CSV table of C-alpha atoms in Angstrom, one decimal:
chain,number,residue,atom,x,y,z
A,88,MET,CA,4.1,27.3,24.2
A,89,ILE,CA,4.8,23.9,22.0
A,90,SER,CA,5.9,21.3,24.6
A,91,GLN,CA,8.8,19.1,23.0
A,92,THR,CA,7.4,15.7,21.6
A,93,ASP,CA,9.8,12.7,22.2
A,94,LEU,CA,9.8,10.3,19.3
A,95,SER,CA,12.6,8.7,20.0
A,96,GLY,CA,10.5,5.7,21.0
A,97,ASN,CA,8.8,5.7,17.9
A,98,LEU,CA,9.1,3.0,15.0
A,99,ALA,CA,11.4,4.8,12.7
A,100,LEU,CA,8.8,4.3,9.8
A,101,ASP,CA,5.9,5.0,12.1
A,102,VAL,CA,5.3,8.9,11.5
A,103,LYS,CA,2.0,8.8,13.7
A,104,GLY,CA,3.9,11.6,16.0
A,105,MET,CA,5.6,13.6,12.9
A,106,GLY,CA,2.9,16.4,12.8
A,107,ALA,CA,4.0,17.4,16.4
A,108,LEU,CA,7.8,17.0,15.1
A,109,ARG,CA,7.3,19.5,12.4
A,110,ALA,CA,5.4,21.7,14.8
A,111,SER,CA,7.9,22.0,17.5
A,112,ALA,CA,10.9,22.0,14.6
A,113,LYS,CA,9.0,25.1,13.1
A,114,ALA,CA,9.1,26.7,16.6
A,115,ASN,CA,12.5,26.7,16.5
A,116,ASP,CA,12.3,23.7,19.3
A,117,PRO,CA,16.3,22.8,19.6
A,118,ALA,CA,15.5,19.4,20.4
A,119,ALA,CA,13.3,18.9,17.2
A,120,LEU,CA,16.5,19.0,14.9
A,121,LYS,CA,18.1,16.0,16.7
A,122,THR,CA,15.2,14.0,16.2
A,123,ALA,CA,14.3,15.0,13.0
A,124,ALA,CA,17.9,14.1,12.0
A,125,THR,CA,17.6,10.9,13.5
A,126,GLN,CA,14.2,10.1,11.8
A,127,PHE,CA,15.8,11.0,8.4
A,128,GLU,CA,18.8,8.4,9.0
A,129,ALA,CA,16.3,5.6,9.7
A,130,MET,CA,14.2,6.8,6.5
A,131,PHE,CA,17.7,6.5,4.7
A,132,ILE,CA,18.6,3.4,6.2
A,133,ASN,CA,14.9,1.3,5.5
A,134,MET,CA,15.1,2.3,1.8
A,135,MET,CA,18.7,1.1,1.4
A,136,LEU,CA,17.7,-2.2,3.0
A,137,LYS,CA,14.5,-2.1,1.0
A,138,SER,CA,16.7,-1.4,-2.2
A,139,MET,CA,19.0,-4.3,-1.6
A,140,ARG,CA,16.3,-6.3,-1.1
A,141,ASP,CA,14.8,-6.2,-4.1
A,142,ALA,CA,17.6,-6.7,-6.1
A,143,THR,CA,17.8,-9.8,-4.6
A,144,PRO,CA,16.1,-13.2,-6.8
A,145,SER,CA,12.8,-14.1,-4.8
A,146,ASP,CA,12.7,-17.5,-4.5
A,147,GLY,CA,12.7,-18.9,-1.1
A,148,LEU,CA,10.2,-19.5,2.2
A,149,MET,CA,10.1,-16.1,3.1
A,150,ASP,CA,9.3,-14.8,-0.2
A,151,SER,CA,5.2,-15.6,0.4
A,152,GLY,CA,3.2,-12.3,1.5
A,153,GLN,CA,3.3,-13.2,4.8
A,154,GLY,CA,7.3,-13.6,4.8
A,155,LYS,CA,7.4,-10.0,2.6
A,156,MET,CA,5.2,-8.5,5.5
A,157,PHE,CA,7.3,-9.8,8.3
A,158,THR,CA,10.4,-8.9,6.6
A,159,SER,CA,9.3,-5.6,6.0
A,160,MET,CA,8.9,-5.2,9.8
A,161,LEU,CA,12.1,-6.3,10.8
A,162,ASP,CA,13.4,-4.3,8.3
A,163,GLN,CA,11.9,-1.4,9.7
A,164,GLN,CA,12.7,-2.3,13.8
A,165,THR,CA,16.7,-2.9,12.3
A,166,SER,CA,16.7,0.8,10.6
A,167,GLN,CA,15.4,1.9,14.1
A,168,ASN,CA,18.0,0.4,16.1
A,169,LEU,CA,21.1,1.4,13.7
A,170,ALA,CA,19.4,4.9,13.5
A,171,LYS,CA,19.5,5.3,17.3
A,172,ARG,CA,23.1,3.5,17.7
A,173,GLY,CA,24.2,6.4,14.5
A,174,THR,CA,25.8,5.5,11.7
A,175,GLY,CA,26.9,9.4,11.4
A,176,LEU,CA,24.1,10.5,8.7
A,177,ALA,CA,22.1,12.5,11.5
A,178,ASP,CA,25.3,13.6,12.7
A,179,MET,CA,26.6,14.9,9.8
A,180,LEU,CA,23.1,16.2,9.0
A,181,ILE,CA,23.1,18.5,12.0
A,182,ARG,CA,26.6,19.6,11.7
A,183,GLN,CA,26.0,20.9,8.3
A,184,LEU,CA,22.3,22.9,8.8
A,185,SER,CA,23.8,24.3,12.2
A,186,LEU,CA,26.4,25.9,10.3
A,187,ALA,CA,23.8,27.2,7.7
A,188,GLY,CA,21.7,28.5,11.2
A,189,ALA,CA,24.9,29.4,13.5
A,190,ALA,CA,23.5,32.7,13.3
A,191,ALA,CA,20.2,32.5,14.2
A,192,PRO,CA,19.6,31.6,18.4
A,193,LEU,CA,17.7,28.2,18.1
A,194,ALA,CA,14.8,29.2,21.3
A,195,ILE,CA,11.5,29.8,20.9
A,196,GLY,CA,10.2,33.0,20.4
A,197,SER,CA,13.7,34.0,18.3
A,198,ASP,CA,13.9,36.0,14.8
A,199,PRO,CA,11.3,34.1,12.6
A,200,GLY,CA,12.7,35.0,9.5
A,201,ALA,CA,16.4,33.6,10.8
A,202,PRO,CA,17.8,30.2,9.3
A,203,ASN,CA,16.3,27.5,11.7
A,204,PRO,CA,18.0,24.1,11.0
A,205,ALA,CA,15.1,22.4,13.1
A,206,ALA,CA,12.5,24.2,10.2
A,207,ALA,CA,14.8,23.1,7.5
A,208,LEU,CA,14.1,19.3,8.1
A,209,ALA,CA,10.5,20.1,9.0
A,210,ALA,CA,10.7,21.5,5.5
A,211,ALA,CA,11.8,18.5,3.9
A,212,PHE,CA,8.7,16.3,5.9
A,213,ASP,CA,6.3,18.4,4.4
A,214,ALA,CA,7.5,18.3,0.9
A,215,ALA,CA,7.4,14.7,1.3
A,216,LYS,CA,4.3,14.7,2.2
A,217,LEU,CA,4.6,12.8,5.4
A,218,GLU,CA,1.5,13.3,7.4
A,219,PRO,CA,0.7,11.9,10.5
A,220,GLY,CA,-0.3,8.0,9.7
A,221,ALA,CA,1.7,7.9,6.7
A,222,SER,CA,4.2,5.8,6.1
A,223,ALA,CA,7.6,6.8,4.5
A,224,THR,CA,8.1,4.1,2.0
A,225,ASP,CA,4.5,4.1,1.2
A,226,ALA,CA,3.8,7.8,0.6
A,227,ALA,CA,2.1,8.1,-3.2
A,228,PRO,CA,4.2,10.4,-5.4
A,229,SER,CA,2.2,14.0,-5.2
A,230,LYS,CA,2.9,14.4,-8.7
A,231,ALA,CA,2.2,10.8,-10.3
A,232,ALA,CA,-1.3,11.6,-8.1
A,233,SER,CA,-2.4,14.6,-10.0
A,234,ASN,CA,-1.8,12.7,-12.9
A,235,GLN,CA,-4.5,10.1,-12.7
A,236,ALA,CA,-7.4,10.1,-14.6
A,237,PRO,CA,-10.2,11.2,-12.1
A,238,HIS,CA,-12.0,8.2,-11.9
A,239,VAL,CA,-9.3,6.1,-11.0
A,240,ARG,CA,-8.2,8.8,-8.0
A,241,ALA,CA,-11.6,8.2,-6.4
A,242,PHE,CA,-11.4,4.8,-6.8
A,243,GLN,CA,-8.4,4.3,-5.2
A,244,GLN,CA,-9.3,7.3,-2.2
A,245,LYS,CA,-12.7,5.2,-1.9
A,246,MET,CA,-10.9,1.8,-1.3
A,247,GLY,CA,-7.8,2.5,-0.2
A,248,ALA,CA,-8.9,1.7,3.4
A,249,ASP,CA,-10.4,-1.2,3.2
A,250,ALA,CA,-7.5,-2.7,0.9
A,251,GLU,CA,-5.2,-1.5,3.7
A,252,GLU,CA,-7.2,-3.6,6.2
A,253,ALA,CA,-6.9,-6.5,4.1
A,254,SER,CA,-3.1,-6.5,3.3
A,255,ARG,CA,-2.3,-6.1,6.9
A,256,ALA,CA,-4.4,-9.1,7.8
A,257,SER,CA,-3.4,-11.2,4.8
A,258,GLY,CA,0.2,-10.0,3.9
A,259,ILE,CA,-0.9,-9.2,-0.2
A,260,PRO,CA,0.0,-5.5,-1.4
A,261,ALA,CA,-2.9,-3.2,-1.1
A,262,LYS,CA,-2.3,-2.0,-4.6
A,263,PHE,CA,-2.5,-5.3,-6.1
A,264,MET,CA,-6.0,-5.7,-4.8
A,265,LEU,CA,-7.2,-2.2,-5.6
A,266,GLY,CA,-6.0,-3.2,-9.1
A,267,GLN,CA,-7.8,-6.2,-9.0
A,268,ALA,CA,-11.0,-4.7,-8.1
A,269,ALA,CA,-10.6,-2.0,-10.1
A,270,LEU,CA,-10.3,-4.7,-13.2
A,271,GLU,CA,-13.2,-6.8,-12.2
A,272,SER,CA,-15.7,-3.7,-11.2
A,273,GLY,CA,-14.5,-1.2,-14.2
A,274,TRP,CA,-13.3,1.1,-11.8
A,275,GLY,CA,-16.7,0.7,-9.5
A,276,LYS,CA,-18.7,1.7,-12.4
A,277,HIS,CA,-20.2,-1.7,-13.6
A,278,GLU,CA,-20.2,-3.5,-9.6
A,279,ILE,CA,-22.5,-6.5,-9.3
A,280,LYS,CA,-26.2,-5.7,-8.6
A,281,GLY,CA,-29.0,-7.3,-7.5
A,282,ARG,CA,-32.7,-7.7,-9.0
A,283,ASP,CA,-33.7,-5.4,-7.0
A,284,GLY,CA,-30.8,-3.1,-8.0
A,285,ALA,CA,-29.2,-3.2,-4.8
A,286,ALA,CA,-25.5,-2.8,-4.1
A,287,SER,CA,-23.7,-6.6,-3.9
A,288,HIS,CA,-20.3,-5.0,-3.2
A,289,ASN,CA,-18.6,-7.4,-4.7
A,290,LEU,CA,-15.5,-6.2,-6.3
A,291,PHE,CA,-13.4,-9.2,-7.3
A,292,GLY,CA,-16.0,-11.0,-9.0
A,293,MET,CA,-16.5,-13.7,-6.2
A,294,LYS,CA,-19.1,-16.9,-7.8
A,295,ALA,CA,-21.3,-18.1,-4.9
A,296,GLY,CA,-20.6,-22.0,-5.4
A,297,PRO,CA,-22.1,-24.5,-2.8
A,298,GLY,CA,-20.4,-23.8,-0.1
A,299,TRP,CA,-21.6,-20.1,0.1
A,300,THR,CA,-24.2,-19.3,2.3
A,301,GLY,CA,-24.3,-15.6,2.4
A,302,LYS,CA,-26.6,-13.5,0.0
A,303,VAL,CA,-26.2,-13.9,-3.5
A,304,ALA,CA,-26.7,-11.4,-6.9
A,305,GLU,CA,-27.4,-12.9,-10.5
A,306,ALA,CA,-25.6,-11.3,-13.0
A,307,VAL,CA,-24.1,-12.1,-16.9
A,308,THR,CA,-21.0,-12.5,-17.7
A,309,THR,CA,-18.4,-13.7,-20.1
A,310,GLU,CA,-16.8,-16.3,-19.7
A,311,TYR,CA,-14.1,-17.7,-22.0
A,312,VAL,CA,-14.3,-21.4,-22.8
A,313,ASN,CA,-11.5,-22.4,-24.9
A,314,GLY,CA,-10.4,-19.1,-25.7
A,315,VAL,CA,-13.7,-18.4,-26.8
A,316,PRO,CA,-15.9,-15.8,-25.1
A,317,GLN,CA,-19.8,-17.1,-24.1
A,318,THR,CA,-22.6,-15.2,-22.2
A,319,ARG,CA,-23.6,-17.0,-19.1
A,320,VAL,CA,-25.5,-15.9,-16.5
A,321,GLU,CA,-24.1,-16.4,-12.9
A,322,LYS,CA,-24.7,-16.3,-9.2
A,323,PHE,CA,-22.1,-13.6,-7.3
A,324,ARG,CA,-21.3,-13.7,-3.4
A,325,ALA,CA,-23.1,-10.7,-2.1
A,326,TYR,CA,-21.7,-8.2,0.9
A,327,ALA,CA,-23.0,-6.1,3.6
A,328,SER,CA,-19.6,-3.9,2.8
A,329,TYR,CA,-16.7,-3.2,0.4
A,330,SER,CA,-14.6,-4.3,3.5
A,331,ASP,CA,-16.2,-7.6,3.7
A,332,SER,CA,-15.3,-7.7,-0.3
A,333,PHE,CA,-11.8,-7.2,0.3
A,334,LYS,CA,-11.9,-9.6,3.3
A,335,ASP,CA,-13.2,-12.5,1.6
A,336,TYR,CA,-10.6,-12.0,-1.1
A,337,ALA,CA,-7.8,-12.2,0.8
A,338,LYS,CA,-9.3,-15.0,2.4
A,339,LEU,CA,-9.5,-16.9,-0.7
A,340,LEU,CA,-6.0,-16.1,-1.7
A,341,THR,CA,-4.5,-17.2,1.4
A,342,ASN,CA,-6.5,-20.2,2.6
A,343,ASN,CA,-6.6,-22.0,-1.1
A,344,PRO,CA,-3.2,-24.2,-1.9
A,345,ARG,CA,-4.3,-23.1,-4.8
A,346,TYR,CA,-3.1,-19.8,-4.6
A,347,GLY,CA,0.1,-20.7,-2.9
A,348,LYS,CA,2.3,-19.5,-6.0
A,349,VAL,CA,0.4,-16.1,-6.3
A,350,LEU,CA,1.4,-15.1,-2.4
A,351,ALA,CA,4.9,-16.3,-3.0
A,352,SER,CA,5.4,-13.8,-6.1
A,353,ALA,CA,3.3,-11.1,-4.7
A,354,GLY,CA,6.5,-8.9,-4.7
A,355,ASP,CA,6.2,-8.1,-8.2
A,356,ALA,CA,2.9,-7.0,-9.8
A,357,CYS,CA,2.9,-8.9,-13.1
A,358,SER,CA,4.3,-11.8,-11.3
A,359,PHE,CA,1.4,-11.8,-9.1
A,360,ALA,CA,-1.0,-11.3,-12.2
A,361,ARG,CA,0.1,-13.9,-14.2
A,362,GLY,CA,0.3,-16.3,-10.8
A,363,LEU,CA,-3.6,-15.5,-11.2
A,364,GLN,CA,-4.2,-16.1,-14.1
A,365,ARG,CA,-2.4,-19.7,-14.6
A,366,ALA,CA,-4.1,-20.5,-11.3
A,367,GLY,CA,-7.9,-20.0,-12.9
A,368,TYR,CA,-8.9,-17.1,-11.3
A,369,ALA,CA,-10.1,-15.9,-14.5
A,370,SER,CA,-10.9,-17.4,-18.1
A,371,ASP,CA,-10.1,-14.4,-20.0
A,372,PRO,CA,-6.8,-14.6,-21.8
A,373,HIS,CA,-5.5,-11.6,-21.2
A,374,TYR,CA,-6.2,-11.4,-17.7
A,375,ALA,CA,-2.5,-11.1,-16.7
A,376,THR,CA,-1.7,-8.4,-18.7
A,377,LYS,CA,-4.8,-6.0,-18.1
A,378,LEU,CA,-4.4,-6.4,-14.0
A,379,SER,CA,-0.5,-5.8,-14.3
A,380,ARG,CA,-1.2,-2.8,-16.7
A,381,ILE,CA,-3.2,-1.6,-13.7
A,382,ILE,CA,-1.4,-2.0,-10.9
A,383,THR,CA,1.7,-0.6,-12.4
A,384,HIS,CA,0.7,2.7,-14.4
A,385,SER,CA,-2.6,3.4,-13.0
A,386,LEU,CA,-2.6,3.1,-9.3
A,387,VAL,CA,-0.2,5.1,-7.0
A,388,GLY,CA,1.3,4.2,-4.1
């Protein structure tokens, strides 16, 4: 027997308990229909809030990377509170689905071939790829993922968790960091290595300046001087892990005033890329174009 899972107290878009909800719904648990419908109502409200914010010009104190992160959290909480009070959408879903399955008793052990309103919503969650621990607004479109080149998909899967961790701490979108890591490291194929061939785990081309006290890896790099490429040997930072590389990059952008305007435009890939180039992150005159193309056309999420 599958016990009922109470998701009423969970954050509307935090679907850590969604696996249990799907299981109870598919087992004809009648309480699961109300819970699933409320979750759908919260998701709909959150998407509506997000669309409204995306349509609003970004020019204010709350448009920094950290501001956007807290705004997103506020929207999620607002969605949950409104769904709990009810806007009518959940009740409408319940009425429509209950009419469709009126002939079927909503009890455990009922005819598995009969219509099941709760299972209908559970199947919709399955179709949306809302696995436990995922976010409704961040779920990657399965069609887009299937169209990715194998090396792109492998890079995103390998580095995704580290990027998400750095994003939570800094407010910089994980997708933007993944795009820059891909550009700087050639999708991980041209990672900087030490003289002994050891990996530096340096995904962002971070150089070892006078203030750097960690390990160093020397490598040949191309720098543009007045638009003319020049080959040089430079010292780069070496890390113990890729996670440390993401954290150090995020720390640079959030702590250095030079990148303040970059974080303020962290809601738009093209603005973010142009901001990095204007701030002097890279000397390549086409850096912003390359980075925005990777973020918007190669990565999913």
